[in-house]
Amino acid sequence: MNADIYEVVHRRRDVRAEFTGAPIPEDVLRRILTAAHAAPSVGLSQPWDFVLVADPAVRRAFYEHVQHERATFAATLTGADAERFARIKIDGVLESSLSIVVTYDPERGSPAVLGRHAIADAGLYSVCLAIQNLWLAATAEELGVGWVSFYREPYARRLLGIPDGIRPVAWLCVGPVTHLETTPDLERHGWRARRPLDAAIHHDRW
Amino acid sequence: MNADIYEVVHRRRDVRAEFTGAPIPEDVLRRILTAAHAAPSVGLSQPWDFVLVADPAVRRAFYEHVQHERATFAATLTGADAERFARIKIDGVLESSLSIVVTYDPERGSPAVLGRHAIADAGLYSVCLAIQNLWLAATAEELGVGWVSFYREPYARRLLGIPDGIRPVAWLCVGPVTHLETTPDLERHGWRARRPLDAAIHHDRW
């Protein structure tokens, strides 16, 4: 296992097609969830939960929903965009070993969440920090992770029995992979190229 | 430099009081920004920017604003909460070497951001993934990072000349530190204890 932080950060990919379907060893799963749970959070609220979805019937239902949402998005495209999108795989829900759904509970630590009075979304930000910890730890463990975002939150909430007020933030497909691509899928398929870092840097003012 | 991903994930802290004020070497700053920029993003939109704020006058102005917001939050507390909060330092804006303000541009890659049609916040999530990459890389480099969230977004936008429509997501204080605490400040000061991981795990359904 090569676990150098920079190596992992730059090797990490958003995986769709490379899952083998092999199971995730329990100790590995525990390490990556422990890493996620060690993320920083506003007011130490740790507002995340992890729903581990192994049940094939649940994943099949979600997959069908994702296909419907794919068609919805495809219908907004024309010409070259439509052709490019037709070649892009958008999920590995059925091929990966496990789905991990990460949620946000805005009531955790309420009413006085230290640091959230001025920025309502700060709790949501915390959940994303946990997701990136999970993603990097999984990459270090030679697993792939694919974030599926072609779904409607109310559907995921109903499917998994997530209580009212708690928000699904990410549906992650996780599992062993044959390899990780060196270039992001969307760049390989000509959808979009990466931006140079220097274009994103400003000094003192925008 | 110990750059093992798990070591870094668990050593990382949200820093307030431990900044030395020493400068950040240029090559180190470049590595951590490069790590942030390597984060995953919805539709490969990379919707983040980084405003590097070194100017003492700008940081002083922001610091004064943060103190005002601290007082606003303090006024909502009573009894033991008020006493505990009085002991908690909430920012290292003046003591750290550099502030890095991370922003979100919802127009980047629009109108057809692949994967954002159903989840409007997906672009905001991407920015947070970049922030966590930055935070972990900085930790590996023996720097401290402190996320300040006692501010109003419109204030930060005006102060830094951030264009309309672009949203400041995080004000990060970054720089060399004397050490990192082993327990989060809020736990050390009795504000809140960490939740056990098992409380956050659900199987197949919530």
mmCIF file of N, CA and C in Angstrom, chain A residues 20-72:
data_model
loop_
_atom_site.group_PDB
_atom_site.id
_atom_site.type_symbol
_atom_site.label_atom_id
_atom_site.label_comp_id
_atom_site.label_asym_id
_atom_site.label_seq_id
_atom_site.Cartn_x
_atom_site.Cartn_y
_atom_site.Cartn_z
ATOM 1 N N THR A 20 -14.250 -4.330 -9.689
ATOM 2 C CA THR A 20 -14.205 -5.782 -9.929
ATOM 3 C C THR A 20 -15.381 -6.507 -9.290
ATOM 4 N N GLY A 21 -16.024 -5.880 -8.297
ATOM 5 C CA GLY A 21 -17.098 -6.535 -7.568
ATOM 6 C C GLY A 21 -16.616 -7.374 -6.391
ATOM 7 N N ALA A 22 -15.323 -7.464 -6.207
ATOM 8 C CA ALA A 22 -14.774 -8.215 -5.063
ATOM 9 C C ALA A 22 -15.149 -7.508 -3.760
ATOM 10 N N PRO A 23 -15.269 -8.280 -2.686
ATOM 11 C CA PRO A 23 -15.670 -7.676 -1.410
ATOM 12 C C PRO A 23 -14.566 -6.795 -0.815
ATOM 13 N N ILE A 24 -14.973 -5.934 0.104
ATOM 14 C CA ILE A 24 -14.021 -5.082 0.833
ATOM 15 C C ILE A 24 -13.753 -5.748 2.179
ATOM 16 N N PRO A 25 -12.496 -6.068 2.488
ATOM 17 C CA PRO A 25 -12.209 -6.666 3.799
ATOM 18 C C PRO A 25 -12.710 -5.763 4.935
ATOM 19 N N GLU A 26 -13.224 -6.396 5.986
ATOM 20 C CA GLU A 26 -13.812 -5.639 7.105
ATOM 21 C C GLU A 26 -12.835 -4.636 7.718
ATOM 22 N N ASP A 27 -11.566 -5.056 7.880
ATOM 23 C CA ASP A 27 -10.607 -4.144 8.521
ATOM 24 C C ASP A 27 -10.319 -2.931 7.635
ATOM 25 N N VAL A 28 -10.339 -3.142 6.329
ATOM 26 C CA VAL A 28 -10.122 -2.027 5.400
ATOM 27 C C VAL A 28 -11.293 -1.052 5.477
ATOM 28 N N LEU A 29 -12.501 -1.594 5.461
ATOM 29 C CA LEU A 29 -13.698 -0.748 5.544
ATOM 30 C C LEU A 29 -13.677 0.072 6.835
ATOM 31 N N ARG A 30 -13.292 -0.579 7.902
ATOM 32 C CA ARG A 30 -13.223 0.112 9.197
ATOM 33 C C ARG A 30 -12.209 1.271 9.157
ATOM 34 N N ARG A 31 -11.073 1.019 8.532
ATOM 35 C CA ARG A 31 -10.060 2.083 8.471
ATOM 36 C C ARG A 31 -10.543 3.289 7.663
ATOM 37 N N ILE A 32 -11.235 3.010 6.570
ATOM 38 C CA ILE A 32 -11.649 4.165 5.753
ATOM 39 C C ILE A 32 -12.799 4.932 6.418
ATOM 40 N N LEU A 33 -13.675 4.219 7.135
ATOM 41 C CA LEU A 33 -14.744 4.927 7.853
ATOM 42 C C LEU A 33 -14.173 5.704 9.044
ATOM 43 N N THR A 34 -13.161 5.134 9.680
ATOM 44 C CA THR A 34 -12.502 5.834 10.793
ATOM 45 C C THR A 34 -11.829 7.109 10.289
ATOM 46 N N ALA A 35 -11.246 7.026 9.117
ATOM 47 C CA ALA A 35 -10.637 8.223 8.515
ATOM 48 C C ALA A 35 -11.703 9.277 8.224
ATOM 49 N N ALA A 36 -12.831 8.847 7.661
ATOM 50 C CA ALA A 36 -13.915 9.800 7.378
ATOM 51 C C ALA A 36 -14.371 10.479 8.663
ATOM 52 N N HIS A 37 -14.526 9.681 9.690
ATOM 53 C CA HIS A 37 -15.056 10.168 10.976
ATOM 54 C C HIS A 37 -14.060 11.091 11.692
ATOM 55 N N ALA A 38 -12.801 11.091 11.261
ATOM 56 C CA ALA A 38 -11.781 11.956 11.863
ATOM 57 C C ALA A 38 -11.736 13.333 11.199
ATOM 58 N N ALA A 39 -12.655 13.603 10.289
ATOM 59 C CA ALA A 39 -12.651 14.894 9.590
ATOM 60 C C ALA A 39 -12.994 16.027 10.556
ATOM 61 N N PRO A 40 -12.577 17.246 10.205
ATOM 62 C CA PRO A 40 -12.992 18.399 11.002
ATOM 63 C C PRO A 40 -14.480 18.670 10.791
ATOM 64 N N SER A 41 -15.112 19.273 11.788
ATOM 65 C CA SER A 41 -16.523 19.651 11.603
ATOM 66 C C SER A 41 -16.813 20.911 12.412
ATOM 67 N N VAL A 42 -17.736 21.703 11.882
ATOM 68 C CA VAL A 42 -18.071 22.974 12.525
ATOM 69 C C VAL A 42 -18.620 22.699 13.935
ATOM 70 N N GLY A 43 -18.045 23.368 14.921
ATOM 71 C CA GLY A 43 -18.485 23.186 16.304
ATOM 72 C C GLY A 43 -18.330 21.765 16.807
ATOM 73 N N LEU A 44 -17.447 20.988 16.192
ATOM 74 C CA LEU A 44 -17.260 19.564 16.520
ATOM 75 C C LEU A 44 -18.604 18.824 16.466
ATOM 76 N N SER A 45 -19.440 19.206 15.503
ATOM 77 C CA SER A 45 -20.794 18.636 15.428
ATOM 78 C C SER A 45 -20.808 17.260 14.775
ATOM 79 N N GLN A 46 -19.777 16.914 14.007
ATOM 80 C CA GLN A 46 -19.723 15.606 13.325
ATOM 81 C C GLN A 46 -21.109 15.220 12.772
ATOM 82 N N PRO A 47 -21.646 16.040 11.870
ATOM 83 C CA PRO A 47 -23.050 15.879 11.486
ATOM 84 C C PRO A 47 -23.310 14.800 10.437
ATOM 85 N N TRP A 48 -22.306 13.954 10.203
ATOM 86 C CA TRP A 48 -22.432 12.924 9.171
ATOM 87 C C TRP A 48 -22.920 11.584 9.729
ATOM 88 N N ASP A 49 -23.529 10.771 8.854
ATOM 89 C CA ASP A 49 -23.780 9.346 9.102
ATOM 90 C C ASP A 49 -23.408 8.608 7.829
ATOM 91 N N PHE A 50 -23.199 7.303 7.976
ATOM 92 C CA PHE A 50 -22.810 6.459 6.840
ATOM 93 C C PHE A 50 -23.789 5.290 6.737
ATOM 94 N N VAL A 51 -24.535 5.231 5.650
ATOM 95 C CA VAL A 51 -25.419 4.092 5.420
ATOM 96 C C VAL A 51 -24.693 3.159 4.449
ATOM 97 N N LEU A 52 -24.360 1.971 4.924
ATOM 98 C CA LEU A 52 -23.618 1.003 4.110
ATOM 99 C C LEU A 52 -24.625 0.121 3.384
ATOM 100 N N VAL A 53 -24.727 0.285 2.080
ATOM 101 C CA VAL A 53 -25.759 -0.422 1.319
ATOM 102 C C VAL A 53 -25.135 -1.566 0.526
ATOM 103 N N ALA A 54 -25.343 -2.781 1.044
ATOM 104 C CA ALA A 54 -24.853 -3.975 0.359
ATOM 105 C C ALA A 54 -25.994 -4.679 -0.377
ATOM 106 N N ASP A 55 -27.197 -4.569 0.120
ATOM 107 C CA ASP A 55 -28.375 -5.267 -0.416
ATOM 108 C C ASP A 55 -28.527 -5.034 -1.925
ATOM 109 N N PRO A 56 -28.437 -6.114 -2.728
ATOM 110 C CA PRO A 56 -28.527 -5.946 -4.188
ATOM 111 C C PRO A 56 -29.859 -5.352 -4.645
ATOM 112 N N ALA A 57 -30.941 -5.669 -3.939
ATOM 113 C CA ALA A 57 -32.254 -5.151 -4.364
ATOM 114 C C ALA A 57 -32.308 -3.632 -4.202
ATOM 115 N N VAL A 58 -31.744 -3.134 -3.119
ATOM 116 C CA VAL A 58 -31.734 -1.683 -2.892
ATOM 117 C C VAL A 58 -30.864 -1.004 -3.948
ATOM 118 N N ARG A 59 -29.718 -1.607 -4.213
ATOM 119 C CA ARG A 59 -28.824 -0.996 -5.207
ATOM 120 C C ARG A 59 -29.422 -1.055 -6.607
ATOM 121 N N ARG A 60 -30.132 -2.136 -6.909
ATOM 122 C CA ARG A 60 -30.801 -2.239 -8.213
ATOM 123 C C ARG A 60 -31.856 -1.132 -8.367
ATOM 124 N N ALA A 61 -32.627 -0.918 -7.316
ATOM 125 C CA ALA A 61 -33.654 0.134 -7.363
ATOM 126 C C ALA A 61 -32.999 1.504 -7.585
ATOM 127 N N PHE A 62 -31.923 1.758 -6.879
ATOM 128 C CA PHE A 62 -31.235 3.043 -7.038
ATOM 129 C C PHE A 62 -30.674 3.175 -8.449
ATOM 130 N N TYR A 63 -30.112 2.093 -8.948
ATOM 131 C CA TYR A 63 -29.554 2.101 -10.303
ATOM 132 C C TYR A 63 -30.625 2.508 -11.334
ATOM 133 N N GLU A 64 -31.820 1.930 -11.185
ATOM 134 C CA GLU A 64 -32.903 2.259 -12.137
ATOM 135 C C GLU A 64 -33.249 3.757 -12.063
ATOM 136 N N HIS A 65 -33.268 4.279 -10.839
ATOM 137 C CA HIS A 65 -33.539 5.709 -10.662
ATOM 138 C C HIS A 65 -32.448 6.547 -11.352
ATOM 139 N N VAL A 66 -31.196 6.143 -11.190
ATOM 140 C CA VAL A 66 -30.079 6.867 -11.798
ATOM 141 C C VAL A 66 -30.214 6.862 -13.326
ATOM 142 N N GLN A 67 -30.641 5.733 -13.888
ATOM 143 C CA GLN A 67 -30.809 5.670 -15.347
ATOM 144 C C GLN A 67 -31.868 6.656 -15.820
ATOM 145 N N HIS A 68 -32.923 6.778 -15.026
ATOM 146 C CA HIS A 68 -33.976 7.738 -15.354
ATOM 147 C C HIS A 68 -33.429 9.172 -15.325
ATOM 148 N N GLU A 69 -32.622 9.467 -14.292
ATOM 149 C CA GLU A 69 -32.056 10.818 -14.193
ATOM 150 C C GLU A 69 -31.024 11.074 -15.291
ATOM 151 N N ARG A 70 -30.343 10.016 -15.686
ATOM 152 C CA ARG A 70 -29.411 10.159 -16.806
ATOM 153 C C ARG A 70 -30.159 10.605 -18.060
ATOM 154 N N ALA A 71 -31.288 9.952 -18.303
ATOM 155 C CA ALA A 71 -32.087 10.288 -19.483
ATOM 156 C C ALA A 71 -32.600 11.726 -19.403
ATOM 157 N N THR A 72 -32.951 12.150 -18.184
ATOM 158 C CA THR A 72 -33.419 13.529 -17.985
ATOM 159 C C THR A 72 -32.342 14.533 -18.384
#
